[in-house]
Coordinates of C-alpha atoms in Angstrom, one line a residue:
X1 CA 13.5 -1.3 -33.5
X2 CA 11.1 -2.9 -35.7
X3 CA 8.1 -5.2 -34.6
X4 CA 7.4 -6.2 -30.8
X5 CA 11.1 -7.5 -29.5
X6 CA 10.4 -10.9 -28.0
X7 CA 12.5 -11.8 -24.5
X8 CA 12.6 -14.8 -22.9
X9 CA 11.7 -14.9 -18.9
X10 CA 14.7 -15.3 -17.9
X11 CA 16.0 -12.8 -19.1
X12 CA 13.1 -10.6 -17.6
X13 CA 14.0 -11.8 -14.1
X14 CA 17.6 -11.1 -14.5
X15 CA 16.6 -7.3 -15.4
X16 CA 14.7 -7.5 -12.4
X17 CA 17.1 -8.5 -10.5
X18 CA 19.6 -6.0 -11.5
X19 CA 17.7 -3.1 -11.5
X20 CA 17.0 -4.2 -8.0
X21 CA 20.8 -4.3 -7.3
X22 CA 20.9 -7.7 -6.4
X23 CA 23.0 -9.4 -8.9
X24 CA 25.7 -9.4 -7.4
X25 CA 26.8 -10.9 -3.9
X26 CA 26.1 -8.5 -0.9
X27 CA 29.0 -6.2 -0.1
X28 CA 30.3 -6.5 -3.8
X29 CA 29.8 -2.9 -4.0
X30 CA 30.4 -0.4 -1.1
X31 CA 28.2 1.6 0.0
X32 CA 29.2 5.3 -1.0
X33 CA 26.3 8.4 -1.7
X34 CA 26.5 7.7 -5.2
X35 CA 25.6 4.6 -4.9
X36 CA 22.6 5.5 -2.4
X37 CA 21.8 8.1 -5.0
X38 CA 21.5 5.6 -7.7
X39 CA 20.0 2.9 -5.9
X40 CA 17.4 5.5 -5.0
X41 CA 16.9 6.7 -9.0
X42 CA 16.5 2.9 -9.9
X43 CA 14.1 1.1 -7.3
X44 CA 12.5 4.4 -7.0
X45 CA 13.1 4.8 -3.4
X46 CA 13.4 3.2 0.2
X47 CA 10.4 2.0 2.1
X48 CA 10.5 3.6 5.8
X49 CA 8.7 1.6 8.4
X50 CA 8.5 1.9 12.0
X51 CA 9.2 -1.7 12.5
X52 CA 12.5 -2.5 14.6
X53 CA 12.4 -6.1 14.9
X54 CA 15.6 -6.6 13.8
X55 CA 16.6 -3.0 12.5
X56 CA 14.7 -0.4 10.5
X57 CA 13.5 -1.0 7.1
X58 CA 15.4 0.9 5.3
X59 CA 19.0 -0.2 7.2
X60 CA 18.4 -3.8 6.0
X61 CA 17.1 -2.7 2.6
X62 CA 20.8 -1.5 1.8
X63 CA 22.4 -3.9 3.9
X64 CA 20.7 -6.5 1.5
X65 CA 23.3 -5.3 -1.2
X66 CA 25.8 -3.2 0.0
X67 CA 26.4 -5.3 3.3
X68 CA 27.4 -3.4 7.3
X69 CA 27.8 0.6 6.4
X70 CA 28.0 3.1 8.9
X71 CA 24.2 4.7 9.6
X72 CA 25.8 8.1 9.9
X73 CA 27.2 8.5 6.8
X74 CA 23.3 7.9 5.5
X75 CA 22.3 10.6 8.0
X76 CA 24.4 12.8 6.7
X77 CA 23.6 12.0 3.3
X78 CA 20.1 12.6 3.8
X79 CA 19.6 15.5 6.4
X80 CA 23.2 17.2 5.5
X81 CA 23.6 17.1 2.0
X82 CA 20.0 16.2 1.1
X83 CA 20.8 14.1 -1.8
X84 CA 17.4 12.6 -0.9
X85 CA 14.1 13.7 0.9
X86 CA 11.4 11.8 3.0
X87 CA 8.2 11.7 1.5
X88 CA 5.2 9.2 0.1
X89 CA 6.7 6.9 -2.9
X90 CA 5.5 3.3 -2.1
X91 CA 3.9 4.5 1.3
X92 CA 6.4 6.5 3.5
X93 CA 9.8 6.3 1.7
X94 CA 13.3 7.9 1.5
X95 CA 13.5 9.2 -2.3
X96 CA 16.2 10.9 -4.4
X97 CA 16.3 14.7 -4.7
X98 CA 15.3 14.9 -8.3
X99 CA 12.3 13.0 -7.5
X100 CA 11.2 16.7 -5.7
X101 CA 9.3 17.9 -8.5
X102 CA 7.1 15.5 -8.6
X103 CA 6.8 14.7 -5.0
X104 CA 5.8 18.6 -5.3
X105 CA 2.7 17.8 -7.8
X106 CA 1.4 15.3 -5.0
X107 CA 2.1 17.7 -2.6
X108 CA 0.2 20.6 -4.8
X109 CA -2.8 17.6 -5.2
X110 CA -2.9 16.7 -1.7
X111 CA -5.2 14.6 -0.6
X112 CA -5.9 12.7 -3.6
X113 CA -9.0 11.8 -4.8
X114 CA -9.0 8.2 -3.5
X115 CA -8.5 9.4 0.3
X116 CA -11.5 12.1 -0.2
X117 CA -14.0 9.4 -0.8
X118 CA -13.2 7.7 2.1
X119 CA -15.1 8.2 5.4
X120 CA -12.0 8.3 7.7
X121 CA -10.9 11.4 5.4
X122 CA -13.1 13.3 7.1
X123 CA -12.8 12.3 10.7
X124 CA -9.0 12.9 10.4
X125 CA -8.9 16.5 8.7
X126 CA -7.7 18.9 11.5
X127 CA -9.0 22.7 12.1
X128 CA -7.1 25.7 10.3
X129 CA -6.7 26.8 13.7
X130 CA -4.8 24.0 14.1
X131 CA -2.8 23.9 11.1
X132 CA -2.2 27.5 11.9
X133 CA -0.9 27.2 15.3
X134 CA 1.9 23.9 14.3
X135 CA 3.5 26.1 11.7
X136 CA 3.1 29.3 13.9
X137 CA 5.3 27.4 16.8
X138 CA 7.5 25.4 14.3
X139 CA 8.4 29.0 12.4
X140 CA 9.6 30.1 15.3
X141 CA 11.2 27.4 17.6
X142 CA 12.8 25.8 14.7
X143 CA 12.3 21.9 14.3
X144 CA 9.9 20.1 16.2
X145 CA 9.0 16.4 16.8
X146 CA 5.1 15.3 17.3
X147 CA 6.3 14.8 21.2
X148 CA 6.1 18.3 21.5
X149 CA 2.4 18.8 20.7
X150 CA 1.2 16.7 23.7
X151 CA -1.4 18.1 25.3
X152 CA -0.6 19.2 28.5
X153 CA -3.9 19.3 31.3
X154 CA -3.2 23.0 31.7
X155 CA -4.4 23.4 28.5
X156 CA -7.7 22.6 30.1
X157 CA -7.6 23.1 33.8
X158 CA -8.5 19.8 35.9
X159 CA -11.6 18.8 34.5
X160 CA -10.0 18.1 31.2
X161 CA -10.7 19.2 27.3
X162 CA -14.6 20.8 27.4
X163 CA -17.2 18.3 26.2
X164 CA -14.7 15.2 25.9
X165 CA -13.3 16.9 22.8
X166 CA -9.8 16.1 21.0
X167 CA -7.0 17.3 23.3
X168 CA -5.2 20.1 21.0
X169 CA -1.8 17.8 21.0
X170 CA -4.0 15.3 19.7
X171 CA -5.3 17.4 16.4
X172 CA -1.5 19.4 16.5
X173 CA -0.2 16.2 16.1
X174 CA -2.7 15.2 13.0
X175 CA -2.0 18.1 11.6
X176 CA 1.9 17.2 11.4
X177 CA 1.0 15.2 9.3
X178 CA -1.3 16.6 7.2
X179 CA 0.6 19.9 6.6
X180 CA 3.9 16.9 5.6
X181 CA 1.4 15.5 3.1
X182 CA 0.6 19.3 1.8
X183 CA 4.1 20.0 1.4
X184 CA 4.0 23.0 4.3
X185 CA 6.5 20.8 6.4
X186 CA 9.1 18.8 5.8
X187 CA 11.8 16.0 7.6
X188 CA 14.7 17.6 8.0
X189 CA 16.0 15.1 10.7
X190 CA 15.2 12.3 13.2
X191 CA 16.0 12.1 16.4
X192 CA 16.3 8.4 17.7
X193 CA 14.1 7.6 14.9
X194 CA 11.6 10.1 15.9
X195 CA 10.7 12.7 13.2
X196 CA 11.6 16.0 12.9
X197 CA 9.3 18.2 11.2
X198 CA 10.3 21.9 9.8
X199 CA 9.2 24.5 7.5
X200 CA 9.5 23.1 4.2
X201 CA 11.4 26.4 3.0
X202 CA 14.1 25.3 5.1
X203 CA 14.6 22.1 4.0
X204 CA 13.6 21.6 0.1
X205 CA 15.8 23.3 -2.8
X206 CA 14.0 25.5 -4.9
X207 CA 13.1 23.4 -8.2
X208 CA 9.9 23.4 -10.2
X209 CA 6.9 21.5 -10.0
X210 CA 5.9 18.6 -12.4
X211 CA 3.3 18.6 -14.6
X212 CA 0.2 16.7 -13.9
X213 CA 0.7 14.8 -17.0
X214 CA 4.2 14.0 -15.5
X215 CA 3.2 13.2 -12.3
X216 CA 0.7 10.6 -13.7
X217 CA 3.7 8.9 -15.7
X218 CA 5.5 8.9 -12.9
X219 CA 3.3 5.8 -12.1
X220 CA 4.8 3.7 -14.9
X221 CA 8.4 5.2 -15.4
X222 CA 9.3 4.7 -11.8
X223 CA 7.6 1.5 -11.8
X224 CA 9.3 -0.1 -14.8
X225 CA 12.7 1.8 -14.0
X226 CA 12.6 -1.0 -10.6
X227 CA 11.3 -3.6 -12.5
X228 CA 12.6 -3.6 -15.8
X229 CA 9.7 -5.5 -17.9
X230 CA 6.9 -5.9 -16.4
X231 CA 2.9 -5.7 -17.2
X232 CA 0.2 -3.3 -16.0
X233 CA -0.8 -5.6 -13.2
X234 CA 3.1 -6.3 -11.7
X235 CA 3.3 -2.2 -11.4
X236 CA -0.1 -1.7 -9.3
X237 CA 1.1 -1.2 -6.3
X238 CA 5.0 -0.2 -6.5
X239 CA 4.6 2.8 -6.7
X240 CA 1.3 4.3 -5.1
X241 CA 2.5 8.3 -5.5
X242 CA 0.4 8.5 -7.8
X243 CA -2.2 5.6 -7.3
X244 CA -4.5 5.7 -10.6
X245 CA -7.6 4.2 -11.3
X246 CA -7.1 1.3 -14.4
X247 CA -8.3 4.5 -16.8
X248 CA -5.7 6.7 -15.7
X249 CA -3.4 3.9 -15.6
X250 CA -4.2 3.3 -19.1
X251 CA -3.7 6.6 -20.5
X252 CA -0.5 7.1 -19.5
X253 CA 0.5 3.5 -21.2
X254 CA -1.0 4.9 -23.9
X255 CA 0.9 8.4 -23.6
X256 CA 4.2 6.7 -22.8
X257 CA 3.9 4.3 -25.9
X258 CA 3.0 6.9 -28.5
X259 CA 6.2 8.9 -27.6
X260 CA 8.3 6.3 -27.1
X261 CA 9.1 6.7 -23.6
X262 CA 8.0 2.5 -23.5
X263 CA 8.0 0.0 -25.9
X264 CA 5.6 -2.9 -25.6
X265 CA 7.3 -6.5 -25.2
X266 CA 6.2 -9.6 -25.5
X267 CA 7.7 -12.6 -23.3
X268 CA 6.2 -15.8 -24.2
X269 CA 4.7 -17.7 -20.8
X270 CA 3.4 -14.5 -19.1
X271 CA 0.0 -13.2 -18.8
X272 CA -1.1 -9.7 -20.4
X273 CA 0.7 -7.1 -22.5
X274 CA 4.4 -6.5 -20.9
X275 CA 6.0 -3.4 -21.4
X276 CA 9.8 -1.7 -20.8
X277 CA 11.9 1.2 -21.4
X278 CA 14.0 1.0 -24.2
X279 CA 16.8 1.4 -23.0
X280 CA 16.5 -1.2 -20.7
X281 CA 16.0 -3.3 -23.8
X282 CA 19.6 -2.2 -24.9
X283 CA 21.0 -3.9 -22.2
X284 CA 19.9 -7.0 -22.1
X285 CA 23.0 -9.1 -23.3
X286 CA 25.3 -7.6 -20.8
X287 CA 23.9 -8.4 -17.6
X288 CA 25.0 -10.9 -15.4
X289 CA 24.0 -14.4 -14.3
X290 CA 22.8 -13.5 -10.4
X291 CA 24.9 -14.7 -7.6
X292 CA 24.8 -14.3 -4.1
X293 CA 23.0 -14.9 -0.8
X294 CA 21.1 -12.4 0.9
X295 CA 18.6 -12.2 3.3
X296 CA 16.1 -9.6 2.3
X297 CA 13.5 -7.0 4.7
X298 CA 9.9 -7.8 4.4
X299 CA 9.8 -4.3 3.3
X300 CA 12.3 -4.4 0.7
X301 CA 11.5 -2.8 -2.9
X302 CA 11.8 -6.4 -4.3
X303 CA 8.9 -7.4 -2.9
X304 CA 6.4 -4.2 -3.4
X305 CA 4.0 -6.5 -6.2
X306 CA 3.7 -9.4 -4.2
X307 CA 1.9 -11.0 -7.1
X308 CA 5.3 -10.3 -9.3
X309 CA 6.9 -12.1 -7.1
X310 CA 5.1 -15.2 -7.0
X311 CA 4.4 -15.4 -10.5
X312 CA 8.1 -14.9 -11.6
X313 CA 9.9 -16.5 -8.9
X314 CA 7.4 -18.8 -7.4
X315 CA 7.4 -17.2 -4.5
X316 CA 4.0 -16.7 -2.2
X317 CA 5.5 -13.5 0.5
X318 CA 2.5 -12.0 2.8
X319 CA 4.3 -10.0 5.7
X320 CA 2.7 -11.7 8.9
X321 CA 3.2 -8.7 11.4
X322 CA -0.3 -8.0 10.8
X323 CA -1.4 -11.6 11.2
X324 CA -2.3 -12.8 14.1
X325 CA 0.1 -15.1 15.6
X326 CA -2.0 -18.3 15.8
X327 CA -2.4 -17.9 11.5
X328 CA 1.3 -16.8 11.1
X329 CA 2.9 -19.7 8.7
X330 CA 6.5 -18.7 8.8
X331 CA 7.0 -16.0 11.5
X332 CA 6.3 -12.5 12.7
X333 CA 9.2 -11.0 11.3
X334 CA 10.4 -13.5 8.2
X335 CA 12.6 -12.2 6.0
X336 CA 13.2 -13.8 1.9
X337 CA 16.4 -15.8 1.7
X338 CA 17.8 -14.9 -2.1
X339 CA 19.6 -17.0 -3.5
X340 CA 21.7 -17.3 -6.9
X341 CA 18.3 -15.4 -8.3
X342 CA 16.0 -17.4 -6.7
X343 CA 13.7 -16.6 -3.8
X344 CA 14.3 -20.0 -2.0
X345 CA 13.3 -19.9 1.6
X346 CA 13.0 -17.2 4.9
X347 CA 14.0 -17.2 8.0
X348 CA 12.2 -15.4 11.1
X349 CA 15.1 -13.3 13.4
X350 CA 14.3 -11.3 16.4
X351 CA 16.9 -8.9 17.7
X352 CA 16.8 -9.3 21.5
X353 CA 18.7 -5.5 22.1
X354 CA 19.0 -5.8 26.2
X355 CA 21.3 -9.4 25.5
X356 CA 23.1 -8.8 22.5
X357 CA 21.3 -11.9 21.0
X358 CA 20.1 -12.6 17.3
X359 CA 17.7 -15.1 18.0
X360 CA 16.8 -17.4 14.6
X361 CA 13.1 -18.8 15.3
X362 CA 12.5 -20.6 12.4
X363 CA 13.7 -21.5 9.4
X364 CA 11.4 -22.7 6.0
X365 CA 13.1 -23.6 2.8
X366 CA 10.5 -23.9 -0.2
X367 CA 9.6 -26.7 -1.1
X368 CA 12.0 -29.3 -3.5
X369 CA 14.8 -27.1 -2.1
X370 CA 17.6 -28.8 -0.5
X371 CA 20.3 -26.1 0.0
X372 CA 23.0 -28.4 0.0
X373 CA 26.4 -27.5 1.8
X374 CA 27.0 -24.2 0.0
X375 CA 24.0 -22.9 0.2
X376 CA 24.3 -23.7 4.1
X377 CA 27.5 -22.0 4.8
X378 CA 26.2 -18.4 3.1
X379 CA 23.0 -18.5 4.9
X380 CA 25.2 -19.1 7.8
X381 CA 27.6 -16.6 7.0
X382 CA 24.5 -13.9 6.2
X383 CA 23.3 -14.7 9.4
X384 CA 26.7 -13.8 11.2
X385 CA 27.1 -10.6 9.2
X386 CA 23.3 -9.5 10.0
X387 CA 24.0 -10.1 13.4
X388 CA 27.6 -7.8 13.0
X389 CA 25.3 -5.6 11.3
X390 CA 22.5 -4.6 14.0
X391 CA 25.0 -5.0 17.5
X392 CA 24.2 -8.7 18.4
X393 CA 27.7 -10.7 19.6
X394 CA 25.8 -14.2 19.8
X395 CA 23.1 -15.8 17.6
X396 CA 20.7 -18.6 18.9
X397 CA 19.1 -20.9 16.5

């Protein structure tokens, strides 16, 4: 390939969109563990969130695609057969096995450089004692959750811990954490969504660790694997295992082009110097036109770079959990209607468990968006399969 290939920007959305997996209606493909192995390998991975508004994050990421599975096959997938592993991808994420050697370079690295500088690093680091006694009691009870390092008031007698210091289930249950980050534990279940945490031995297969240098790349390859064509500033952010500093970001663009792991391409209309792997290139003229209605999770790989989205699909997304509810514009819980390609409204559900009710609060289409009958009868009929989906017999709008 001679010169910089020129693409148009609709054909960089429609990449997008594919590599995504959302070309296609929702439950045009069925979800089977190869496909939750490749969707995994392409987007990079699945975002996990505590969130259970409507269902966990990762549930409605599939369902986005695949439509209703049964949870227990992805159980099984992932704490059977590990075809996939918990660990940090963008934040807390489910990722694909072969992602393990370099999920074992950020372990090896742990912390990295930008949590050291901070001064809540040091106020949440844990004693070795500590560390010591977690993986003492977890090598030989077997799988623990953090419920089992409360502190208990024996532990003290009446008066409580000596000096008002941190209860040992308090630091036991930091140290979780930090020893998950290190790579000395691992998830090898959950338990009502609760994590179970055991000796990493026991969980991970034996494979190699990555090169620094491979790690670093990791950064772009993974980013522009989900995104297709895309520029510096639309991968910031989608993947933050590694998060790099613009030098460090630069030298592996600069690594990556030389060996011709990327290509640089230019797309007339969009800021800055776009890059993509070649053969993502290659396929270009056989993708298809996106079609389909879906409603998407606020959490949903799609919208990792905000800023992506809004510049290629016009689309301004800020998740308003953290917003207080007298600023909220569109709801606690909205989640992106999709649309034929097009992000083109949200809607805000709330599952209301004890009832059986999907309650629909609010609706907002963007503006000089009509719908029109079609559209209406697939958000409806999203809706009703959402609802199937997470339990609820009756919707209220």
């Amino acid at each position: 390939m001679t010169g910089t290939p020129r693409v148009d920007q609709t054909d960089v959305l429609r990449l997008w969109l594919h590599r995504q997996g959302l070309t296609r209606p929702r439950g045009h493909t069925k979800l089977t563990r190869d496909a939750f192995v490749s969707l995994l390998e392409t987007t990079g991975g699945l975002q996990v969130d505590s969130v259970n508004v409507v269902d966990r994050a990762h549930f409605l990421t599939l369902w986005s695609r695949f439509g209703s599975f049964d949870r227990a096959d992805l159980d099984c997938w992932l704490y059977q057969d590990r075809v996939a592993y918990e660990y940090w991808g963008h934040e807390a994420s489910i990722l694909p096995i072969s992602h393990l050697p370099v999920g074992r370079r950020r372990m090896r690295n742990f912390p990295p450089e930008r949590w050291q500088a901070n001064s809540w690093w040091s106020r949440y680091q844990t004693s070795t004692s500590s560390r010591r006694r977690v993986l003492r009691r977890i090598r030989r009870e077997g799988p623990l959750e953090s419920a089992d390092f409360e502190a208990r008031r024996d532990e003290f007698g009446p008066a409580g811990p000596p000096g008002g210091s941190i209860p040992l289930g308090t630091e036991d249950k930091r140290s979780l954490k930090l020893l998950w980050h290190g790579g000395r534990l691992a998830v090898s279940g959950r338990r009502h969504f609760r994590i179970l945490y055991d000796l990493a031995e026991r969980v991970y297969p034996d494979t190699p660790t990555a090169r620094s240098a491979e790690y670093e790349d990791s950064w772009l390859l993974t980013g522009l694997s989900g995104n297709g064509i895309a520029s510096e500033r639309h991968l910031v952010g989608y993947w933050t295992a590694p998060e790099l500093y613009a030098p460090a970001r630069r030298a592996v663009l600069e690594r990556c082009l030389r060996r011709g792991a990327v290509v640089e391409v230019r797309v007339p209309g969009l800021k800055g110097k776009q890059f993509a792997r070649p053969e993502d290139l290659d396929s270009l003229s056989s993708l298809d036109e996106p079609r389909g209605t879906t409603l998407l999770s606020p959490f949903d790989s799609l919208l990792w770079q905000r800023k992506r989205a809004e510049e290629l699909l016009g689309f301004r997304y800020r998740v308003e959990i953290y917003v207080p509810e007298p600023k909220r514009e569109f709801g606690y819980y909205s989640m992106p209607i999709l649309h034929d390609g097009r992000l083109v409204g949200r809607l805000d559900p709330k599952l209301h468990r004890d009832r059986g009710l999907l309650e629909i609060k609010s609706l907002h289409l963007e503006e000089g968006f009509d719908g029109g009958r079609h559209f209406k009868l697939e958000v409806r009929r999203a809706v009703e399969e959402l609802a199937a989906f997470v339990g609820a017999g009756d919707i209220r709008q």
